[in-house]
Short mmCIF file of N, CA and C in Angstrom, two decimals:
data_model
loop_
_atom_site.label_atom_id
_atom_site.label_comp_id
_atom_site.label_asym_id
_atom_site.label_seq_id
_atom_site.Cartn_x
_atom_site.Cartn_y
_atom_site.Cartn_z
N MET A 8 93.47 49.45 100.92
CA MET A 8 93.14 49.72 102.61
C MET A 8 93.32 51.01 103.44
N LYS A 9 94.28 51.55 103.19
CA LYS A 9 94.84 53.00 103.88
C LYS A 9 93.79 53.91 103.03
N THR A 10 94.03 53.68 101.83
CA THR A 10 93.20 54.67 101.28
C THR A 10 91.60 54.70 101.45
N LYS A 11 91.33 53.69 101.99
CA LYS A 11 89.43 53.93 102.72
C LYS A 11 89.33 53.87 103.86
N LEU A 12 90.66 54.00 104.49
CA LEU A 12 90.82 54.35 105.66
C LEU A 12 90.85 56.24 106.27
N LEU A 13 91.65 56.90 104.92
CA LEU A 13 91.86 57.70 105.18
C LEU A 13 90.05 58.39 104.10
N VAL A 14 89.64 57.80 103.23
CA VAL A 14 88.35 58.43 102.98
C VAL A 14 87.00 58.09 104.17
N LEU A 15 87.30 57.63 105.04
CA LEU A 15 86.56 57.29 105.74
C LEU A 15 86.52 58.69 107.09
N LEU A 16 88.12 59.23 107.46
CA LEU A 16 88.80 59.83 108.45
C LEU A 16 87.83 61.01 107.64
N LEU A 17 88.22 61.16 106.69
CA LEU A 17 88.33 62.57 106.23
C LEU A 17 86.59 62.59 106.21
N ILE A 18 85.28 61.85 106.37
CA ILE A 18 84.05 61.99 105.58
C ILE A 18 83.54 62.39 106.73
N PHE A 19 84.64 61.06 108.08
CA PHE A 19 83.63 61.58 109.98
C PHE A 19 83.76 63.10 110.19
N SER A 20 85.21 63.50 109.72
CA SER A 20 85.51 64.80 110.12
C SER A 20 84.79 66.06 109.78
N ILE A 21 84.69 65.77 108.19
CA ILE A 21 83.60 66.80 107.39
C ILE A 21 82.17 66.85 108.40
N MET A 22 82.17 65.43 108.14
CA MET A 22 80.85 65.02 109.52
C MET A 22 80.58 66.25 110.78
N SER A 23 81.96 65.80 110.88
CA SER A 23 81.76 66.20 112.35
C SER A 23 81.59 68.11 112.51
N ILE A 24 82.75 68.64 111.30
CA ILE A 24 82.39 69.85 111.56
C ILE A 24 81.12 70.76 111.30
N GLN A 25 80.04 69.71 110.29
CA GLN A 25 79.20 70.34 110.03
C GLN A 25 77.84 70.12 111.08
N SER A 26 78.30 69.33 111.52
CA SER A 26 77.22 68.80 112.77
C SER A 26 77.67 70.05 114.05
N GLN A 27 78.82 70.21 114.38
CA GLN A 27 78.92 71.51 114.90
C GLN A 27 78.92 72.85 114.50
N THR A 28 78.52 72.95 113.37
CA THR A 28 78.27 73.67 112.41
C THR A 28 76.71 73.84 113.07
N ALA A 29 75.87 73.31 112.88
CA ALA A 29 74.23 72.64 112.83
C ALA A 29 74.09 72.80 114.38
N GLU A 30 74.92 72.55 115.59
CA GLU A 30 75.39 73.10 116.89
C GLU A 30 75.21 74.60 117.57
N SER A 31 75.82 74.42 116.84
CA SER A 31 76.45 76.34 117.21
C SER A 31 75.55 76.97 116.01
N LEU A 32 75.02 77.27 115.84
CA LEU A 32 73.64 77.81 114.89
C LEU A 32 72.31 77.38 115.69
N LYS A 33 71.84 76.12 116.17
CA LYS A 33 71.41 75.57 116.73
C LYS A 33 71.23 77.05 118.26
N SER A 34 72.56 76.88 119.25
CA SER A 34 72.55 77.27 120.15
C SER A 34 72.80 78.78 119.79
N GLU A 35 73.38 79.44 118.70
CA GLU A 35 72.70 81.26 118.33
C GLU A 35 71.60 81.84 118.61
N THR A 36 70.53 80.41 117.75
CA THR A 36 69.35 80.91 117.30
C THR A 36 69.23 81.20 118.52
N LEU A 37 68.65 80.52 119.29
CA LEU A 37 68.01 79.99 120.68
C LEU A 37 68.48 81.20 121.28
N LYS A 38 70.03 81.89 121.68
CA LYS A 38 69.92 82.81 122.20
C LYS A 38 69.76 84.34 121.58
N PHE A 39 69.49 83.64 120.50
CA PHE A 39 68.44 85.15 120.19
C PHE A 39 67.87 85.36 120.09
N TYR A 40 67.17 84.24 119.96
CA TYR A 40 65.22 84.23 120.69
C TYR A 40 65.54 85.18 121.93
N GLU A 41 66.00 84.32 122.42
CA GLU A 41 65.97 84.93 124.07
C GLU A 41 66.18 85.95 124.28
N GLY A 42 67.16 85.84 123.46
CA GLY A 42 67.72 88.09 124.30
C GLY A 42 65.83 88.38 123.97
N HIS A 43 65.19 88.39 122.88
CA HIS A 43 64.12 88.99 122.26
C HIS A 43 63.02 88.90 122.75
N TYR A 44 62.45 87.34 124.03
CA TYR A 44 62.21 86.94 124.88
C TYR A 44 62.20 87.82 126.07
N TYR A 45 63.75 87.77 127.04
CA TYR A 45 63.58 88.38 127.73
C TYR A 45 64.16 89.37 127.96
N MET A 46 64.11 90.29 126.86
CA MET A 46 64.32 91.32 126.87
C MET A 46 65.45 91.90 126.71
N ASP A 47 66.43 91.36 126.61
CA ASP A 47 67.87 91.82 126.87
C ASP A 47 68.03 92.16 126.04
N PHE A 48 68.27 93.29 124.68
CA PHE A 48 68.60 93.65 123.90
C PHE A 48 69.68 93.53 123.40
N LYS A 49 70.95 93.99 124.32
CA LYS A 49 72.81 93.12 124.36
C LYS A 49 73.13 92.51 123.64
N SER A 50 72.46 90.76 124.03
CA SER A 50 72.67 89.95 123.09
C SER A 50 72.27 90.17 121.86
N VAL A 51 71.07 90.56 121.61
CA VAL A 51 70.50 90.88 120.48
C VAL A 51 71.53 91.56 119.64
N ALA A 52 71.59 92.78 120.07
CA ALA A 52 73.10 92.82 118.52
C ALA A 52 73.70 92.62 118.55
N ASP A 53 75.04 91.90 120.00
CA ASP A 53 75.72 90.87 119.69
C ASP A 53 75.51 89.48 118.30
N LEU A 54 74.08 89.57 117.96
CA LEU A 54 74.12 88.56 117.56
C LEU A 54 73.71 89.17 116.21
N THR A 55 73.23 90.67 115.87
CA THR A 55 73.11 90.70 114.84
C THR A 55 74.30 91.31 113.94
N HIS A 56 74.59 90.55 112.79
CA HIS A 56 75.01 90.89 111.39
C HIS A 56 75.96 92.39 111.89
N SER A 57 77.37 92.24 111.38
CA SER A 57 77.79 93.87 111.85
C SER A 57 77.52 94.84 110.54
N SER A 58 77.11 94.74 109.57
CA SER A 58 76.58 94.91 108.48
C SER A 58 75.25 95.76 108.70
N VAL A 59 74.37 95.39 109.46
CA VAL A 59 73.43 96.47 110.34
C VAL A 59 73.79 97.33 111.08
N PHE A 60 75.09 97.36 111.27
CA PHE A 60 75.46 98.77 112.42
C PHE A 60 76.26 99.31 111.39
N GLU A 61 76.21 98.83 110.51
CA GLU A 61 76.64 100.24 109.12
C GLU A 61 76.06 102.12 109.78
N ASN A 62 74.56 101.73 109.73
CA ASN A 62 73.72 103.27 109.59
C ASN A 62 73.62 103.50 110.68
N ALA A 63 73.35 102.54 111.60
CA ALA A 63 73.46 102.92 112.93
C ALA A 63 74.52 101.98 113.63
N ASP A 64 74.65 102.82 115.03
CA ASP A 64 75.78 102.06 116.71
C ASP A 64 74.61 100.60 117.08
N THR A 65 75.10 100.39 117.90
CA THR A 65 74.64 99.07 118.37
C THR A 65 73.62 99.79 119.68
N GLU A 66 74.06 101.42 120.46
CA GLU A 66 72.67 101.85 121.55
C GLU A 66 71.72 102.15 120.76
N THR A 67 71.86 102.56 118.99
CA THR A 67 70.22 102.42 118.48
C THR A 67 69.30 101.58 117.78
N LEU A 68 69.99 100.61 117.92
CA LEU A 68 69.58 99.48 118.09
C LEU A 68 68.49 98.65 119.09
N ILE A 69 69.24 99.11 119.59
CA ILE A 69 69.35 98.44 121.40
C ILE A 69 67.94 99.77 121.44
N GLN A 70 67.95 100.92 121.65
CA GLN A 70 67.09 101.42 122.15
C GLN A 70 65.81 101.17 120.50
N LYS A 71 65.91 101.40 119.79
CA LYS A 71 65.07 100.87 119.26
C LYS A 71 64.07 99.72 118.98
N LEU A 72 64.46 98.61 119.54
CA LEU A 72 64.26 97.43 120.13
C LEU A 72 63.08 97.70 121.06
N ASP A 73 64.04 98.01 122.65
CA ASP A 73 63.35 98.19 124.00
C ASP A 73 61.95 99.39 123.23
N THR A 74 61.89 100.21 122.42
CA THR A 74 60.96 101.24 122.15
C THR A 74 59.75 100.50 121.18
N GLU A 75 60.09 99.54 120.55
CA GLU A 75 59.37 98.35 120.53
C GLU A 75 58.75 97.58 121.43
N TYR A 76 59.24 96.99 122.14
CA TYR A 76 58.97 96.50 122.79
C TYR A 76 57.88 96.88 123.64
N GLN A 77 58.44 98.33 124.31
CA GLN A 77 57.83 98.47 125.58
C GLN A 77 57.33 100.68 125.42
N ASN A 78 56.32 100.36 125.35
CA ASN A 78 56.40 102.43 124.89
C ASN A 78 54.70 102.83 125.44
N PRO A 79 54.50 104.15 125.33
CA PRO A 79 53.41 104.91 126.14
C PRO A 79 51.91 103.90 125.64
N GLU A 80 52.43 103.52 124.29
CA GLU A 80 50.29 102.75 124.19
C GLU A 80 51.42 101.47 124.63
N PHE A 81 51.96 100.75 124.09
CA PHE A 81 51.40 98.93 124.82
C PHE A 81 53.30 98.24 124.91
N ARG A 82 53.22 97.56 125.81
CA ARG A 82 53.58 96.84 125.39
C ARG A 82 53.74 95.00 124.82
N LYS A 83 54.86 94.77 123.73
CA LYS A 83 55.01 93.73 123.15
C LYS A 83 55.43 92.39 124.11
N ARG A 84 54.93 91.39 123.52
CA ARG A 84 56.11 90.75 124.61
C ARG A 84 55.75 88.98 123.45
N LEU A 85 56.46 88.48 123.09
CA LEU A 85 56.94 87.17 122.52
C LEU A 85 55.77 85.90 123.24
N GLN A 86 55.19 85.15 123.01
CA GLN A 86 54.10 84.38 123.75
C GLN A 86 54.69 82.86 123.86
N LEU A 87 56.04 82.41 123.06
CA LEU A 87 56.26 80.69 122.99
C LEU A 87 57.93 80.61 123.62
N VAL A 88 57.96 80.25 124.57
CA VAL A 88 58.93 80.05 125.48
C VAL A 88 60.34 79.72 124.87
N GLN A 89 60.32 78.55 124.31
CA GLN A 89 60.98 77.68 123.59
C GLN A 89 60.14 77.41 122.26
N PRO A 90 60.59 78.22 120.95
CA PRO A 90 60.01 77.51 119.92
C PRO A 90 60.75 76.91 118.66
N ILE A 91 59.52 75.68 118.21
CA ILE A 91 60.17 75.37 117.67
C ILE A 91 61.09 75.81 116.30
N PHE A 92 62.58 75.13 115.93
CA PHE A 92 63.35 75.91 114.33
C PHE A 92 63.40 75.54 113.60
N SER A 93 63.16 75.72 112.61
CA SER A 93 63.38 75.43 111.23
C SER A 93 64.45 75.33 110.24
N TYR A 94 65.44 74.96 110.01
CA TYR A 94 66.48 75.54 109.34
C TYR A 94 67.02 74.84 107.94
N THR A 95 67.24 75.78 106.90
CA THR A 95 67.49 75.40 105.66
C THR A 95 68.57 74.93 106.15
N ALA A 96 68.79 73.85 104.93
CA ALA A 96 70.13 72.90 104.73
C ALA A 96 71.62 73.80 104.80
N ILE A 97 72.20 73.94 105.74
CA ILE A 97 73.88 74.88 106.08
C ILE A 97 75.18 75.45 104.52
N LYS A 98 74.56 76.32 103.91
CA LYS A 98 75.05 76.64 102.28
C LYS A 98 76.29 76.88 102.71
N THR A 99 77.08 76.70 102.22
CA THR A 99 78.54 77.60 101.76
C THR A 99 78.58 78.08 99.95
N ILE A 100 77.97 79.61 100.11
CA ILE A 100 78.00 80.56 98.79
C ILE A 100 78.74 81.32 99.20
N ASP A 101 80.01 81.27 97.81
CA ASP A 101 80.70 82.07 97.42
C ASP A 101 82.09 82.45 98.34
N GLY A 102 82.29 81.57 99.50
CA GLY A 102 82.53 81.65 100.13
C GLY A 102 82.09 81.67 101.89
N GLN A 103 80.99 82.32 101.79
CA GLN A 103 79.86 82.84 103.11
C GLN A 103 79.07 81.44 103.66
N THR A 104 78.75 81.26 104.51
CA THR A 104 77.42 80.11 104.90
C THR A 104 76.63 80.91 105.46
N PHE A 105 74.90 80.09 105.32
CA PHE A 105 74.06 80.90 105.18
C PHE A 105 73.06 79.34 105.39
N SER A 106 72.20 79.75 106.15
CA SER A 106 71.29 79.28 106.94
C SER A 106 69.82 80.56 106.99
N VAL A 107 68.83 79.94 106.71
CA VAL A 107 67.74 80.42 107.17
C VAL A 107 66.73 79.48 108.13
N VAL A 108 66.42 80.56 108.87
CA VAL A 108 65.73 79.52 109.82
C VAL A 108 64.65 80.33 110.36
N THR A 109 63.63 79.58 110.11
CA THR A 109 61.68 80.18 110.24
C THR A 109 61.42 79.59 111.38
N TYR A 110 60.47 79.74 112.63
CA TYR A 110 59.71 79.54 113.42
C TYR A 110 58.25 80.49 113.50
N LYS A 111 57.64 79.74 114.03
CA LYS A 111 56.13 80.18 115.09
C LYS A 111 56.93 81.35 116.08
N ASN A 112 55.33 82.23 115.49
CA ASN A 112 56.49 83.40 116.54
C ASN A 112 55.04 84.36 117.24
N PRO A 113 54.10 83.79 117.95
CA PRO A 113 53.29 84.79 118.22
C PRO A 113 53.41 85.65 118.93
N THR A 114 53.20 86.69 118.83
CA THR A 114 53.34 88.10 119.87
C THR A 114 52.20 88.43 120.45
N ARG A 115 52.38 89.19 121.21
CA ARG A 115 50.77 90.00 122.32
C ARG A 115 51.09 91.56 121.77
N TYR A 116 50.40 92.34 122.21
CA TYR A 116 50.39 93.68 122.19
C TYR A 116 49.36 94.52 123.31
N PHE A 117 50.09 94.80 124.35
CA PHE A 117 48.92 94.61 125.13
C PHE A 117 49.34 95.85 125.44
N PHE A 118 48.14 97.16 125.90
CA PHE A 118 47.62 98.07 125.12
C PHE A 118 47.58 99.30 126.05
N GLU A 119 48.18 100.06 126.98
CA GLU A 119 47.82 100.35 128.09
C GLU A 119 46.60 101.52 128.69
N GLN A 120 45.95 101.81 127.05
CA GLN A 120 44.94 103.18 126.94
C GLN A 120 43.39 101.45 127.11
N LYS A 121 42.51 101.50 127.65
CA LYS A 121 41.86 100.52 126.77
C LYS A 121 40.65 101.16 125.04
N LEU A 122 41.15 99.91 124.53
CA LEU A 122 40.82 100.75 123.43
C LEU A 122 39.45 100.01 123.25
N ASP A 123 38.57 101.09 122.27
CA ASP A 123 37.52 101.02 121.56
C ASP A 123 37.42 100.44 120.48
N ALA A 124 35.64 100.16 120.09
CA ALA A 124 35.58 98.87 118.75
C ALA A 124 36.35 99.82 117.86
N ALA A 125 36.25 100.40 117.58
CA ALA A 125 36.86 101.95 116.86
C ALA A 125 38.61 101.07 116.03
N THR A 126 39.03 102.47 117.16
CA THR A 126 40.71 102.29 118.01
C THR A 126 41.25 100.66 117.85
N ALA A 127 40.88 99.14 118.71
CA ALA A 127 41.09 97.94 118.41
C ALA A 127 40.96 97.18 116.82
N SER A 128 40.09 97.99 116.26
CA SER A 128 39.84 97.74 114.17
C SER A 128 40.48 98.13 113.87
N GLN A 129 41.59 99.67 114.25
CA GLN A 129 42.48 100.27 113.67
C GLN A 129 43.08 99.88 114.07
N LYS A 130 43.64 98.98 115.27
CA LYS A 130 45.44 98.65 115.50
C LYS A 130 45.92 97.56 115.27
N VAL A 131 44.65 96.51 114.46
CA VAL A 131 44.24 95.14 114.25
C VAL A 131 45.05 95.54 112.77
N SER A 132 44.37 96.48 112.08
CA SER A 132 44.80 97.16 109.93
C SER A 132 46.32 97.19 110.71
N GLU A 133 46.61 97.99 110.92
CA GLU A 133 48.31 98.76 111.59
C GLU A 133 48.76 96.86 111.56
N LEU A 134 48.39 96.37 112.24
CA LEU A 134 49.39 95.20 112.61
C LEU A 134 49.62 93.94 111.96
N LYS A 135 47.91 93.98 111.34
CA LYS A 135 49.07 92.99 110.16
C LYS A 135 49.00 93.63 108.73
N GLN A 136 48.87 94.76 108.06
CA GLN A 136 50.36 95.21 107.48
C GLN A 136 51.37 95.46 107.82
N SER A 137 51.99 95.73 109.24
CA SER A 137 53.10 96.11 109.46
C SER A 137 54.18 94.45 109.80
N THR A 138 53.25 93.67 109.96
CA THR A 138 53.53 92.07 110.54
C THR A 138 53.80 91.34 109.69
N LYS A 139 52.74 91.49 108.88
CA LYS A 139 52.09 90.82 107.77
C LYS A 139 52.01 89.35 108.50
N ALA A 140 51.13 89.33 109.33
CA ALA A 140 50.28 88.36 109.83
C ALA A 140 49.19 87.86 109.50
N THR A 141 48.35 86.95 109.36
CA THR A 141 47.47 86.48 108.59
C THR A 141 46.24 86.31 109.48
N GLU A 142 46.13 86.33 111.05
CA GLU A 142 46.02 86.18 112.03
C GLU A 142 46.35 87.62 113.05
N VAL A 143 45.13 87.98 113.14
CA VAL A 143 44.88 88.92 114.08
C VAL A 143 44.54 89.19 114.95
N ILE A 144 44.32 89.09 116.33
CA ILE A 144 43.11 89.30 117.20
C ILE A 144 42.76 90.70 118.20
N PHE A 145 41.94 90.43 118.66
CA PHE A 145 41.49 91.49 119.45
C PHE A 145 41.48 91.14 120.49
N GLU A 146 41.68 90.96 121.59
CA GLU A 146 40.79 90.65 122.91
C GLU A 146 40.46 91.08 123.57
N PRO A 147 39.78 91.51 123.84
CA PRO A 147 38.82 92.67 124.39
C PRO A 147 39.08 92.76 125.90
N VAL A 148 39.11 91.36 126.24
CA VAL A 148 38.99 91.15 127.86
C VAL A 148 40.92 91.64 128.69
N ARG A 149 42.34 91.43 127.82
CA ARG A 149 42.87 91.25 128.33
C ARG A 149 43.66 93.17 127.45
N ASN A 150 42.57 93.59 127.16
CA ASN A 150 43.04 95.19 126.10
C ASN A 150 43.84 95.15 125.52
N SER A 151 44.24 93.56 124.63
CA SER A 151 44.82 93.44 123.69
C SER A 151 45.42 93.27 122.15
N ILE A 152 45.57 92.83 121.62
CA ILE A 152 45.44 92.58 120.19
C ILE A 152 46.86 90.79 120.12
N ASN A 153 47.09 90.22 119.97
CA ASN A 153 47.77 88.42 119.24
C ASN A 153 47.45 88.35 118.06
N VAL A 154 49.27 88.44 117.46
CA VAL A 154 49.35 88.67 116.05
C VAL A 154 50.10 87.08 115.97
N LYS A 155 49.34 85.98 115.49
CA LYS A 155 49.83 85.10 115.08
C LYS A 155 50.81 85.23 113.95
N ARG A 156 51.91 84.81 114.18
CA ARG A 156 52.78 84.74 112.47
C ARG A 156 54.51 84.17 112.66
N SER A 157 54.46 84.17 111.44
CA SER A 157 56.04 83.70 111.54
C SER A 157 57.36 84.25 110.96
N SER A 158 58.21 83.73 111.82
CA SER A 158 59.56 84.63 111.22
C SER A 158 60.47 84.11 110.97
N LYS A 159 61.33 84.70 110.34
CA LYS A 159 62.48 84.15 109.41
C LYS A 159 63.87 84.93 110.05
N LEU A 160 64.89 84.62 110.06
CA LEU A 160 66.82 85.16 110.21
C LEU A 160 66.82 84.35 109.04
N ILE A 161 68.26 85.20 109.07
CA ILE A 161 68.95 85.11 107.80
C ILE A 161 69.93 84.82 108.86
N ALA A 162 70.60 83.24 108.33
CA ALA A 162 72.16 83.43 109.43
C ALA A 162 72.91 83.42 108.90
N VAL A 163 74.11 83.96 108.63
CA VAL A 163 75.22 83.84 107.87
C VAL A 163 76.66 84.01 109.06
N ALA A 164 77.44 83.27 108.49
CA ALA A 164 79.01 83.23 108.89
C ALA A 164 80.58 83.13 107.88
N ASP A 165 80.84 84.02 108.04
CA ASP A 165 81.76 84.60 106.64
C ASP A 165 83.03 85.45 107.86
N GLU A 166 83.73 85.80 107.03
CA GLU A 166 85.18 86.66 107.67
C GLU A 166 84.90 87.71 108.50
N SER A 167 84.25 88.31 108.19
CA SER A 167 83.55 89.41 108.51
C SER A 167 82.76 89.16 110.17
N THR A 168 81.73 88.20 110.13
CA THR A 168 81.76 87.16 111.61
C THR A 168 82.24 86.84 111.99
N GLN A 169 84.29 86.30 111.84
CA GLN A 169 85.03 85.77 112.60
C GLN A 169 84.46 84.18 112.01
N ASN A 170 83.85 83.98 111.68
CA ASN A 170 83.36 82.78 111.03
C ASN A 170 81.93 81.97 112.24
N GLN A 171 81.56 83.29 113.27
CA GLN A 171 80.53 82.58 114.21
C GLN A 171 79.06 83.59 112.94
N TRP A 172 77.98 82.66 113.80
CA TRP A 172 77.17 83.04 113.14
C TRP A 172 76.20 84.09 113.59
N LYS A 173 76.16 85.19 112.61
CA LYS A 173 75.07 86.38 113.36
C LYS A 173 73.69 86.19 111.82
N PHE A 174 72.82 87.26 112.42
CA PHE A 174 71.37 87.39 112.11
C PHE A 174 71.61 88.62 111.60
N PHE A 175 70.15 88.12 109.86
CA PHE A 175 69.19 89.58 109.73
C PHE A 175 68.13 89.17 110.16
N ASN A 176 67.38 89.94 110.77
CA ASN A 176 66.21 89.96 111.54
C ASN A 176 65.23 90.05 110.11
N PHE A 177 64.58 89.20 109.67
CA PHE A 177 63.41 89.74 107.98
C PHE A 177 61.75 90.08 108.91
N ASP A 178 61.75 90.22 109.96
CA ASP A 178 61.28 91.03 110.91
C ASP A 178 61.22 92.38 110.99
N ASP A 179 62.46 92.71 111.17
CA ASP A 179 62.26 94.30 110.94
C ASP A 179 62.86 94.84 109.49
N PRO A 180 61.73 95.40 109.07
CA PRO A 180 62.10 95.74 107.07
C PRO A 180 63.69 96.40 106.55
N ILE A 181 63.73 96.95 107.89
CA ILE A 181 65.11 97.97 107.16
C ILE A 181 66.48 96.55 107.28
N GLN A 182 66.14 95.80 108.39
CA GLN A 182 67.08 94.36 108.14
C GLN A 182 66.86 94.33 106.76
N GLN A 183 65.67 93.71 106.67
CA GLN A 183 65.18 92.55 104.92
C GLN A 183 66.02 93.47 104.35
N GLU A 184 65.52 94.76 104.12
CA GLU A 184 66.22 95.35 102.95
C GLU A 184 67.69 95.24 102.57
N MET A 185 68.19 95.55 103.40
CA MET A 185 70.07 95.42 103.91
C MET A 185 70.67 94.40 103.46
N PHE A 186 69.80 92.85 103.95
CA PHE A 186 70.43 92.05 103.53
C PHE A 186 70.37 91.57 101.70
N LEU A 187 69.11 92.21 101.32
CA LEU A 187 68.38 92.43 99.78
C LEU A 187 69.59 93.19 99.31
N LYS A 188 69.83 94.10 99.90
CA LYS A 188 71.09 95.13 99.13
C LYS A 188 72.40 94.79 99.04
N LEU A 189 72.63 93.44 100.24
CA LEU A 189 73.83 93.16 99.77
C LEU A 189 74.55 91.97 99.26
N PHE A 190 73.69 90.74 99.30
CA PHE A 190 74.22 90.02 98.36
C PHE A 190 73.61 90.01 97.72
N SER A 191 74.56 88.94 96.62
CA SER A 191 74.82 88.91 95.60
C SER A 191 73.15 88.12 94.94
N GLU A 192 72.10 87.73 93.60
CA GLU A 192 71.50 87.72 93.18
C GLU A 192 71.60 86.12 93.08
N ASN A 193 72.95 84.76 93.27
CA ASN A 193 73.35 84.12 93.21
C ASN A 193 73.22 83.10 94.63
N ILE A 194 73.50 84.23 95.30
CA ILE A 194 73.21 83.98 97.12
C ILE A 194 70.95 83.98 97.87
N LYS A 195 70.61 85.02 96.67
CA LYS A 195 69.39 85.46 97.52
C LYS A 195 68.30 83.64 96.51
N LYS A 196 69.17 83.38 95.22
CA LYS A 196 68.66 82.73 94.57
C LYS A 196 68.40 81.42 95.58
N GLN A 197 70.07 80.80 95.71
CA GLN A 197 69.49 79.97 96.43
C GLN A 197 69.30 78.90 97.90
N LEU A 198 69.59 80.76 98.41
CA LEU A 198 68.76 80.43 99.38
C LEU A 198 67.28 80.99 99.92
N GLY A 199 66.53 80.81 98.72
CA GLY A 199 65.69 81.03 97.84
C GLY A 199 64.17 82.46 98.65
N LEU A 200 65.67 83.36 98.20
CA LEU A 200 64.86 84.70 98.60
C LEU A 200 63.90 85.67 97.83
#
């Protein structure tokens, strides 16, 4: 009887830890997205994996994001206030914990100067290539381009993050390349990357 009780307590404690981990992942993912949505790039930097800062400091990332969202050519805005996130199972591999997060992330680019048909076509092609989106639509009335795409984040919790969730944003080619270089083939295979 005592053995069964101990096994049940162990199972419940493991389930409780996993539940807390899943809940903290959901909470941190939403904070990361909201940082982009509200252009609070300091909070985005705080939730970005520390290895991203090996080649550039926090201020460089914040400035890069600010320029991507507002510059003399266009203003970029995310369209969903609360996206629906899809999470893979949380996996512990080689002492590190991972989850792949995907979500629909429609984005609109508002151009400062009126785009003619040729320029709009060129911008649509550029955005198709840079965002890897399949649906990129010029909206002449708004002088904007609507990019309908899915985004992917890789969440990591390990010793280097004090076991807090930090993210690699796969929309950023530099962060994607960095993740793929840093982590083993075993990890990439198990995460389906």
